[in-house]
Short mmCIF file of C-alpha atoms and ligand atoms in Angstrom, two decimals:
data_model
loop_
_atom_site.label_atom_id
_atom_site.label_comp_id
_atom_site.label_asym_id
_atom_site.label_seq_id
_atom_site.Cartn_x
_atom_site.Cartn_y
_atom_site.Cartn_z
CA MET A 171 -14.28 -60.17 204.49
CA LYS A 172 -14.25 -56.41 205.08
CA LYS A 173 -11.79 -55.28 207.73
CA ILE A 174 -13.02 -52.54 210.04
CA LEU A 175 -10.87 -50.56 212.46
CA VAL A 176 -12.62 -49.79 215.74
CA THR A 177 -10.73 -47.19 217.77
CA GLY A 178 -11.57 -47.24 221.45
CA GLY A 179 -12.87 -50.73 220.78
CA LEU A 180 -12.40 -51.90 224.37
CA GLY A 181 -14.62 -49.13 225.74
CA PHE A 182 -18.32 -49.25 226.53
CA ILE A 183 -19.85 -48.53 223.12
CA GLY A 184 -16.78 -49.72 221.18
CA SER A 185 -16.84 -53.21 222.66
CA HIS A 186 -20.55 -53.67 221.94
CA THR A 187 -19.99 -52.46 218.40
CA ALA A 188 -17.07 -54.86 217.93
CA VAL A 189 -19.41 -57.73 218.87
CA GLU A 190 -22.11 -56.60 216.44
CA LEU A 191 -19.53 -56.13 213.67
CA GLN A 192 -18.29 -59.68 214.17
CA ASN A 193 -21.89 -60.96 214.26
CA ALA A 194 -22.48 -59.18 210.95
CA GLY A 195 -19.49 -60.89 209.35
CA PHE A 196 -16.86 -58.14 209.51
CA GLU A 197 -13.26 -58.65 210.54
CA VAL A 198 -12.56 -56.35 213.48
CA VAL A 199 -9.27 -54.67 214.35
CA ILE A 200 -9.27 -52.79 217.65
CA ILE A 201 -7.02 -49.94 218.66
CA ASP A 202 -7.18 -48.83 222.30
CA ASP A 203 -4.64 -47.09 224.54
CA LEU A 204 -6.13 -48.74 227.66
CA SER A 205 -6.39 -45.32 229.33
CA ASN A 206 -10.00 -46.04 230.27
CA ALA A 207 -10.46 -49.69 229.39
CA LYS A 208 -9.20 -53.09 230.42
CA LEU A 209 -7.44 -55.59 228.18
CA GLU A 210 -9.68 -58.38 229.52
CA VAL A 211 -12.54 -56.85 227.49
CA LEU A 212 -10.87 -58.38 224.42
CA ASN A 213 -11.30 -61.81 225.89
CA ASN A 214 -14.87 -61.02 226.93
CA ILE A 215 -15.72 -60.04 223.36
CA SER A 216 -14.47 -63.41 222.17
CA LYS A 217 -16.53 -65.18 224.85
CA ILE A 218 -19.60 -63.78 223.11
CA THR A 219 -18.62 -64.20 219.47
CA GLY A 220 -16.05 -67.00 219.57
CA LYS A 221 -13.58 -64.75 217.74
CA THR A 222 -10.85 -62.60 219.26
CA PRO A 223 -10.45 -59.31 217.40
CA GLU A 224 -6.96 -58.29 216.34
CA PHE A 225 -5.72 -55.79 218.96
CA HIS A 226 -3.16 -52.98 218.89
CA GLN A 227 -2.33 -50.93 221.97
CA ILE A 228 -1.80 -47.59 220.30
CA ASP A 229 -2.05 -44.02 221.58
CA LEU A 230 -3.72 -42.18 218.71
CA LYS A 231 -2.43 -38.80 219.80
CA LYS A 232 1.07 -40.06 218.95
CA LYS A 233 1.30 -39.52 215.22
CA ASP A 234 4.20 -41.93 214.72
CA GLN A 235 2.12 -44.75 216.22
CA VAL A 236 -0.81 -43.93 213.95
CA VAL A 237 1.41 -43.85 210.86
CA ALA A 238 3.07 -47.14 211.81
CA PHE A 239 -0.33 -48.83 212.18
CA PHE A 240 -1.51 -47.76 208.74
CA GLU A 241 1.80 -48.72 207.12
CA ASN A 242 1.09 -52.30 208.14
CA ASN A 243 -2.69 -52.54 207.84
CA THR A 244 -5.18 -52.05 205.05
CA ILE A 245 -8.70 -51.43 206.20
CA ASP A 246 -12.11 -50.90 204.61
CA GLY A 247 -13.58 -48.52 207.17
CA ILE A 248 -13.04 -46.87 210.55
CA ILE A 249 -15.43 -46.49 213.45
CA HIS A 250 -13.82 -43.90 215.69
CA PHE A 251 -14.81 -44.08 219.36
CA ALA A 252 -11.48 -43.35 221.05
CA ALA A 253 -11.91 -40.16 223.07
CA PHE A 254 -12.04 -38.78 226.59
CA LYS A 255 -15.68 -38.40 227.61
CA ALA A 256 -16.07 -36.97 231.11
CA VAL A 257 -17.89 -33.66 230.82
CA GLY A 258 -16.81 -32.30 234.23
CA GLU A 259 -13.18 -33.36 233.84
CA SER A 260 -13.03 -31.64 230.46
CA VAL A 261 -13.79 -28.32 232.15
CA GLN A 262 -10.76 -28.85 234.42
CA LYS A 263 -8.45 -30.20 231.70
CA PRO A 264 -9.46 -28.60 228.41
CA LEU A 265 -6.08 -28.98 226.73
CA GLU A 266 -5.88 -32.69 227.47
CA TYR A 267 -9.33 -33.05 225.91
CA TYR A 268 -8.47 -31.04 222.80
CA GLU A 269 -5.12 -32.81 222.37
CA ASN A 270 -6.62 -36.27 222.75
CA ASN A 271 -9.99 -35.94 221.02
CA ILE A 272 -8.98 -33.59 218.22
CA GLY A 273 -5.36 -34.73 217.75
CA SER A 274 -6.32 -38.37 217.29
CA LEU A 275 -9.08 -37.45 214.84
CA VAL A 276 -6.78 -35.33 212.69
CA TYR A 277 -4.08 -38.02 212.54
CA LEU A 278 -6.60 -40.69 211.52
CA LEU A 279 -8.06 -38.49 208.80
CA GLN A 280 -4.59 -37.61 207.48
CA GLU A 281 -3.78 -41.29 207.11
CA MET A 282 -7.12 -41.92 205.39
CA ARG A 283 -6.43 -39.08 202.95
CA ASP A 284 -2.83 -40.09 202.26
CA ARG A 285 -3.65 -43.76 201.78
CA LYS A 286 -6.93 -43.18 199.96
CA LEU A 287 -8.97 -45.02 202.58
CA ASP A 288 -12.66 -44.34 202.90
CA ASN A 289 -15.73 -44.88 205.11
CA PHE A 290 -15.49 -43.12 208.46
CA ILE A 291 -18.03 -43.27 211.29
CA PHE A 292 -17.70 -40.69 214.07
CA SER A 293 -18.96 -40.95 217.59
CA SER A 294 -20.79 -37.67 218.10
CA SER A 295 -23.29 -36.59 220.72
CA CYS A 296 -26.65 -34.94 221.18
CA THR A 297 -24.71 -32.53 223.36
CA VAL A 298 -24.16 -30.51 220.15
CA TYR A 299 -27.83 -29.41 220.35
CA GLY A 300 -27.56 -28.05 223.91
CA GLN A 301 -31.07 -27.30 225.19
CA ALA A 302 -32.90 -27.55 221.88
CA ASP A 303 -35.77 -25.15 221.28
CA GLU A 304 -38.03 -27.90 219.99
CA LEU A 305 -38.59 -31.49 221.06
CA PRO A 306 -38.13 -34.11 219.77
CA ILE A 307 -34.79 -32.99 218.35
CA THR A 308 -34.26 -33.38 214.62
CA GLU A 309 -30.89 -33.36 212.85
CA ASN A 310 -31.79 -29.89 211.55
CA ALA A 311 -31.96 -28.36 215.01
CA PRO A 312 -29.36 -25.63 215.38
CA ILE A 313 -26.01 -26.42 216.97
CA LYS A 314 -25.72 -24.49 220.24
CA PRO A 315 -22.52 -23.14 221.79
CA ALA A 316 -20.83 -26.04 223.58
CA GLU A 317 -21.30 -26.24 227.36
CA SER A 318 -17.95 -27.94 227.93
CA PRO A 319 -14.63 -28.62 226.21
CA TYR A 320 -15.82 -32.23 225.82
CA GLY A 321 -18.93 -31.06 223.98
CA ASN A 322 -16.80 -28.73 221.92
CA THR A 323 -14.57 -31.61 220.79
CA LYS A 324 -17.69 -33.25 219.34
CA GLN A 325 -18.79 -30.07 217.53
CA VAL A 326 -15.32 -29.28 216.21
CA GLY A 327 -14.80 -32.95 215.39
CA GLU A 328 -17.86 -32.94 213.14
CA GLU A 329 -16.60 -29.76 211.43
CA ILE A 330 -13.14 -31.22 210.84
CA ILE A 331 -14.67 -34.31 209.25
CA GLN A 332 -17.06 -32.25 207.13
CA ASP A 333 -14.18 -30.10 205.86
CA THR A 334 -12.18 -33.23 205.05
CA CYS A 335 -15.12 -34.75 203.19
CA LYS A 336 -15.39 -31.59 201.12
CA ALA A 337 -11.70 -31.26 200.35
CA ASN A 338 -10.65 -34.87 200.03
CA GLY A 339 -13.76 -36.75 198.95
CA LEU A 340 -13.96 -38.79 202.13
CA ASN A 341 -17.36 -40.35 202.93
CA ALA A 342 -18.32 -40.08 206.58
CA ILE A 343 -21.25 -40.36 208.95
CA ALA A 344 -21.49 -38.75 212.39
CA LEU A 345 -23.85 -40.49 214.79
CA ARG A 346 -25.22 -38.20 217.47
CA TYR A 347 -25.87 -40.46 220.45
CA PHE A 348 -28.45 -39.70 223.05
CA ASN A 349 -27.91 -41.52 226.40
CA PRO A 350 -26.45 -45.03 225.92
CA ILE A 351 -27.18 -47.45 228.78
CA GLY A 352 -27.31 -51.18 229.49
CA ALA A 353 -24.97 -54.02 228.68
CA HIS A 354 -24.72 -57.10 226.51
CA GLU A 355 -27.32 -59.71 227.50
CA THR A 356 -24.57 -62.18 228.38
CA ALA A 357 -23.19 -59.67 230.91
CA ASN A 358 -19.73 -60.33 229.48
CA ILE A 359 -19.29 -56.68 228.48
CA GLY A 360 -20.78 -53.48 229.87
CA GLU A 361 -19.95 -50.06 231.23
CA LEU A 362 -16.92 -49.83 233.53
CA PRO A 363 -16.93 -46.36 235.07
CA LEU A 364 -13.72 -45.32 236.79
CA GLY A 365 -14.29 -44.25 240.40
CA VAL A 366 -17.58 -42.58 241.32
CA PRO A 367 -19.95 -42.79 238.34
CA GLN A 368 -21.07 -39.49 236.86
CA ASN A 369 -23.84 -40.96 234.72
CA LEU A 370 -27.24 -41.90 236.02
CA ILE A 371 -27.51 -45.62 235.29
CA PRO A 372 -24.14 -46.74 236.70
CA TYR A 373 -24.93 -44.67 239.79
CA VAL A 374 -28.32 -46.36 240.06
CA THR A 375 -26.93 -49.88 239.72
CA GLN A 376 -24.06 -49.21 242.15
CA THR A 377 -26.52 -47.82 244.69
CA ALA A 378 -28.78 -50.86 244.34
CA ALA A 379 -25.70 -53.07 244.75
CA GLY A 380 -24.77 -51.28 247.99
CA ILE A 381 -21.56 -49.73 246.62
CA ARG A 382 -23.06 -46.23 246.92
CA GLU A 383 -25.28 -45.26 249.77
CA GLN A 384 -27.81 -43.12 248.00
CA LEU A 385 -28.62 -41.84 244.54
CA SER A 386 -28.88 -38.07 244.31
CA VAL A 387 -31.60 -36.99 241.89
CA PHE A 388 -30.33 -33.69 240.56
CA GLY A 389 -33.27 -31.29 240.74
CA ASP A 390 -37.04 -31.71 240.76
CA ASP A 391 -37.87 -28.16 239.76
CA TYR A 392 -37.41 -28.54 236.01
CA ASN A 393 -40.26 -27.65 233.70
CA THR A 394 -41.23 -31.29 233.11
CA PRO A 395 -44.27 -33.33 234.27
CA ASP A 396 -42.59 -34.63 237.45
CA GLY A 397 -39.99 -31.87 237.74
CA THR A 398 -36.96 -34.09 236.99
CA ALA A 399 -34.89 -33.83 233.83
CA ILE A 400 -35.73 -35.87 230.73
CA ARG A 401 -33.33 -37.84 228.53
CA ASP A 402 -33.53 -40.43 225.77
CA TYR A 403 -31.95 -43.63 227.12
CA ILE A 404 -30.93 -46.08 224.39
CA HIS A 405 -29.79 -49.68 224.87
CA VAL A 406 -26.11 -49.88 223.94
CA VAL A 407 -26.73 -52.93 221.73
CA ASP A 408 -29.28 -50.98 219.68
CA LEU A 409 -26.75 -48.14 219.48
CA ALA A 410 -24.02 -50.58 218.40
CA LYS A 411 -26.28 -51.86 215.61
CA ALA A 412 -26.78 -48.30 214.34
CA HIS A 413 -23.03 -48.28 213.60
CA ILE A 414 -23.33 -51.40 211.46
CA ALA A 415 -26.24 -49.79 209.59
CA ALA A 416 -24.23 -46.61 209.02
CA LEU A 417 -21.20 -48.58 207.89
CA ASN A 418 -23.27 -50.61 205.44
CA ARG A 419 -24.72 -47.37 204.06
CA LEU A 420 -21.21 -46.12 203.31
CA LEU A 421 -19.86 -49.43 202.02
CA SER A 422 -22.79 -49.81 199.62
CA LYS A 423 -22.44 -46.14 198.61
CA LYS A 424 -26.04 -45.39 199.50
CA ASN A 425 -25.19 -42.12 201.26
CA ASP A 426 -26.88 -39.00 199.85
CA THR A 427 -23.96 -36.64 200.56
CA ASN A 428 -20.42 -37.42 201.62
CA PHE A 429 -20.99 -36.15 205.15
CA GLU A 430 -24.19 -37.14 206.92
CA VAL A 431 -25.38 -36.92 210.52
CA PHE A 432 -27.99 -39.06 212.24
CA ASN A 433 -29.60 -38.94 215.66
CA VAL A 434 -29.33 -42.23 217.47
CA GLY A 435 -31.87 -42.51 220.26
CA THR A 436 -35.16 -44.22 220.96
CA GLY A 437 -37.34 -41.19 220.33
CA LYS A 438 -38.81 -41.49 223.81
CA GLY A 439 -37.90 -39.31 226.78
CA SER A 440 -37.80 -40.57 230.37
CA SER A 441 -37.45 -38.46 233.50
CA VAL A 442 -34.96 -39.33 236.23
CA LEU A 443 -37.81 -40.40 238.51
CA GLU A 444 -39.31 -42.54 235.75
CA ILE A 445 -35.93 -44.25 235.43
CA VAL A 446 -35.81 -44.85 239.18
CA LYS A 447 -39.31 -46.38 239.14
CA ALA A 448 -38.66 -48.42 235.99
CA PHE A 449 -35.43 -49.77 237.50
CA GLU A 450 -37.17 -50.74 240.74
CA LYS A 451 -39.91 -52.50 238.82
CA ALA A 452 -37.66 -54.28 236.32
CA THR A 453 -35.19 -55.52 238.92
CA ASN A 454 -37.37 -55.84 242.01
CA GLN A 455 -34.87 -53.71 243.95
CA ASN A 456 -35.56 -50.77 246.21
CA LEU A 457 -33.49 -47.76 245.37
CA ASN A 458 -32.41 -45.35 248.08
CA TYR A 459 -32.59 -41.88 246.57
CA LYS A 460 -33.10 -38.27 247.54
CA ILE A 461 -33.82 -35.12 245.61
CA VAL A 462 -30.94 -32.63 245.70
CA GLU A 463 -30.02 -29.42 243.89
CA ARG A 464 -29.71 -29.32 240.12
CA ARG A 465 -26.32 -30.27 238.67
CA ALA A 466 -24.54 -27.40 236.96
CA GLY A 467 -24.66 -27.55 233.17
CA ASP A 468 -27.62 -29.95 232.94
CA ILE A 469 -30.35 -29.23 230.44
CA THR A 470 -34.07 -29.78 231.06
CA ALA A 471 -34.96 -32.24 228.33
CA ALA A 472 -33.50 -33.97 225.27
CA TYR A 473 -34.94 -36.76 223.17
CA ALA A 474 -34.43 -37.65 219.56
CA ASP A 475 -36.56 -37.46 216.48
CA THR A 476 -35.31 -40.67 214.88
CA THR A 477 -37.32 -40.49 211.65
CA ILE A 478 -34.30 -39.83 209.44
CA ALA A 479 -32.14 -42.50 211.06
CA ASN A 480 -34.99 -45.02 210.84
CA GLU A 481 -35.53 -44.33 207.16
CA LYS A 482 -32.04 -43.74 205.82
CA LEU A 483 -30.16 -46.23 207.95
CA ASN A 484 -32.97 -48.76 207.78
CA TRP A 485 -32.45 -49.16 211.52
CA LYS A 486 -34.64 -48.91 214.56
CA THR A 487 -34.30 -49.75 218.21
CA GLU A 488 -35.41 -53.23 219.19
CA LYS A 489 -34.99 -53.24 222.95
CA THR A 490 -37.13 -51.71 225.67
CA LEU A 491 -36.07 -49.46 228.53
CA GLU A 492 -36.83 -52.33 230.93
CA GLU A 493 -34.50 -54.66 229.03
CA ALA A 494 -31.80 -52.00 229.10
CA LEU A 495 -32.14 -51.45 232.85
CA LEU A 496 -32.26 -55.18 233.54
CA SER A 497 -29.13 -55.77 231.46
CA ALA A 498 -27.32 -52.99 233.35
CA TRP A 499 -28.34 -54.63 236.63
CA LYS A 500 -27.25 -58.09 235.45
CA TRP A 501 -23.89 -56.60 234.44
CA GLN A 502 -23.55 -54.87 237.82
CA THR A 503 -24.30 -58.02 239.78
CA ASN A 504 -21.82 -59.91 237.60
CA GLN A 505 -18.95 -57.65 238.74
CA VAL A 506 -16.73 -58.37 241.76
N1 LIG B 923 -28.54 -37.64 237.18
C1 LIG B 923 -28.97 -37.69 238.50
N2 LIG B 923 -28.15 -38.26 239.42
C2 LIG B 923 -26.93 -38.79 239.10
C3 LIG B 923 -26.50 -38.74 237.74
C4 LIG B 923 -27.33 -38.15 236.82
O1 LIG B 923 -30.06 -37.21 238.84
O2 LIG B 923 -26.23 -39.26 239.99
C5 LIG B 923 -29.42 -37.05 236.18
C6 LIG B 923 -28.78 -35.87 235.45
O3 LIG B 923 -28.97 -34.69 236.17
C7 LIG B 923 -29.51 -35.92 234.11
C8 LIG B 923 -29.78 -37.41 233.90
O4 LIG B 923 -29.67 -38.01 235.18
O5 LIG B 923 -30.73 -35.25 234.22
C9 LIG B 923 -28.80 -38.06 232.96
O6 LIG B 923 -27.49 -37.76 233.40
P1 LIG B 923 -26.19 -38.48 232.79
O7 LIG B 923 -25.01 -37.89 233.48
O8 LIG B 923 -26.36 -39.94 232.82
O9 LIG B 923 -26.24 -38.05 231.26
P2 LIG B 923 -26.20 -36.59 230.60
O10 LIG B 923 -27.46 -36.48 229.81
O11 LIG B 923 -25.91 -35.54 231.57
O12 LIG B 923 -24.90 -36.73 229.72
C10 LIG B 923 -24.87 -37.60 228.63
C11 LIG B 923 -23.45 -38.11 228.38
C12 LIG B 923 -22.55 -36.99 227.94
C13 LIG B 923 -23.16 -36.23 226.82
C14 LIG B 923 -24.55 -35.80 227.16
C15 LIG B 923 -25.23 -35.17 225.99
O13 LIG B 923 -22.92 -38.68 229.56
O14 LIG B 923 -21.32 -37.56 227.50
O15 LIG B 923 -25.34 -36.92 227.53
O16 LIG B 923 -26.38 -34.50 226.39
F1 LIG B 923 -22.42 -35.13 226.54
#
């Protein structure tokens, strides 16, 4: 049985990926520092799969802790999610973001090099494209200057990995996520935003649940059909499965070059108002919303060209937007 390390494995995408790894027959080891996740997620993973992943509470920006882990564990691959991810906060606290997101990455890669470990999957983001000149966005679209320190950690992270692949023969894949939403169909795991949600879907579900009074739709004067901004919302379970596909590509040595990047989205864009309507229809809830000013830093539209991911990873999305929204709502109503 191949043993896969999932860093940040108690987080939103990490926990769903841990489940899919177990379903696919991998042995999962999770590292999480619990800075933005709860230990009970471990138990909730095992409620779904019947297996509790091995867990280590480790702070990856502490090199001694990273070294100690690898001294005692041999692994066949790493899926690296652990990172701070709040765009706005990163503007206020750039050094914390660089220390955490870049420091942890460097320490992991050093251990991989020194111990001759291979197969690294990196959690990247479509934020590297900024406002792309052409839609849908292909992997060949130019990288734009980062809008935030968070976005910059993804760009620099990819470069660090690419340099390591070149120098040390590491094989790695960066997955550029579009907008992950939804929750596991059992509602045992999902997104747990701290405080007031910054992302659209948790704000929508909390508003429908009466936790927030009203959803603010940020801007209806964009150059889009209904004036609201367009994103590519992907079900987190489909996204999780893309990691398994990427891992299998590396483990079976099917990769074309030792550093590859793939877009992971649905290929379909939805506007904020389309999301509101789709949520109302899928859940039979009325959503209280109002149009307000644009949010600083937001782009007009981003959705993926998934041709390369579909072909090379032999992966495609299986779930609809409605299923994703319904699963997010089921998860929300399962809280408390
Ligand atoms: N939006 C609202 N109201 C809200 C929240 C969001 O109208 O209360 C709108 C935003 O303006 C945007 C869309 O909903 O048009 C999606 O916003 P999210 O915050 O959910 O997602 P973003 O596309 O802004 O950000 C996401 C990830 C980031 C990542 C980025 C890459 O959260 O981590 O995609 O483009 F960097």
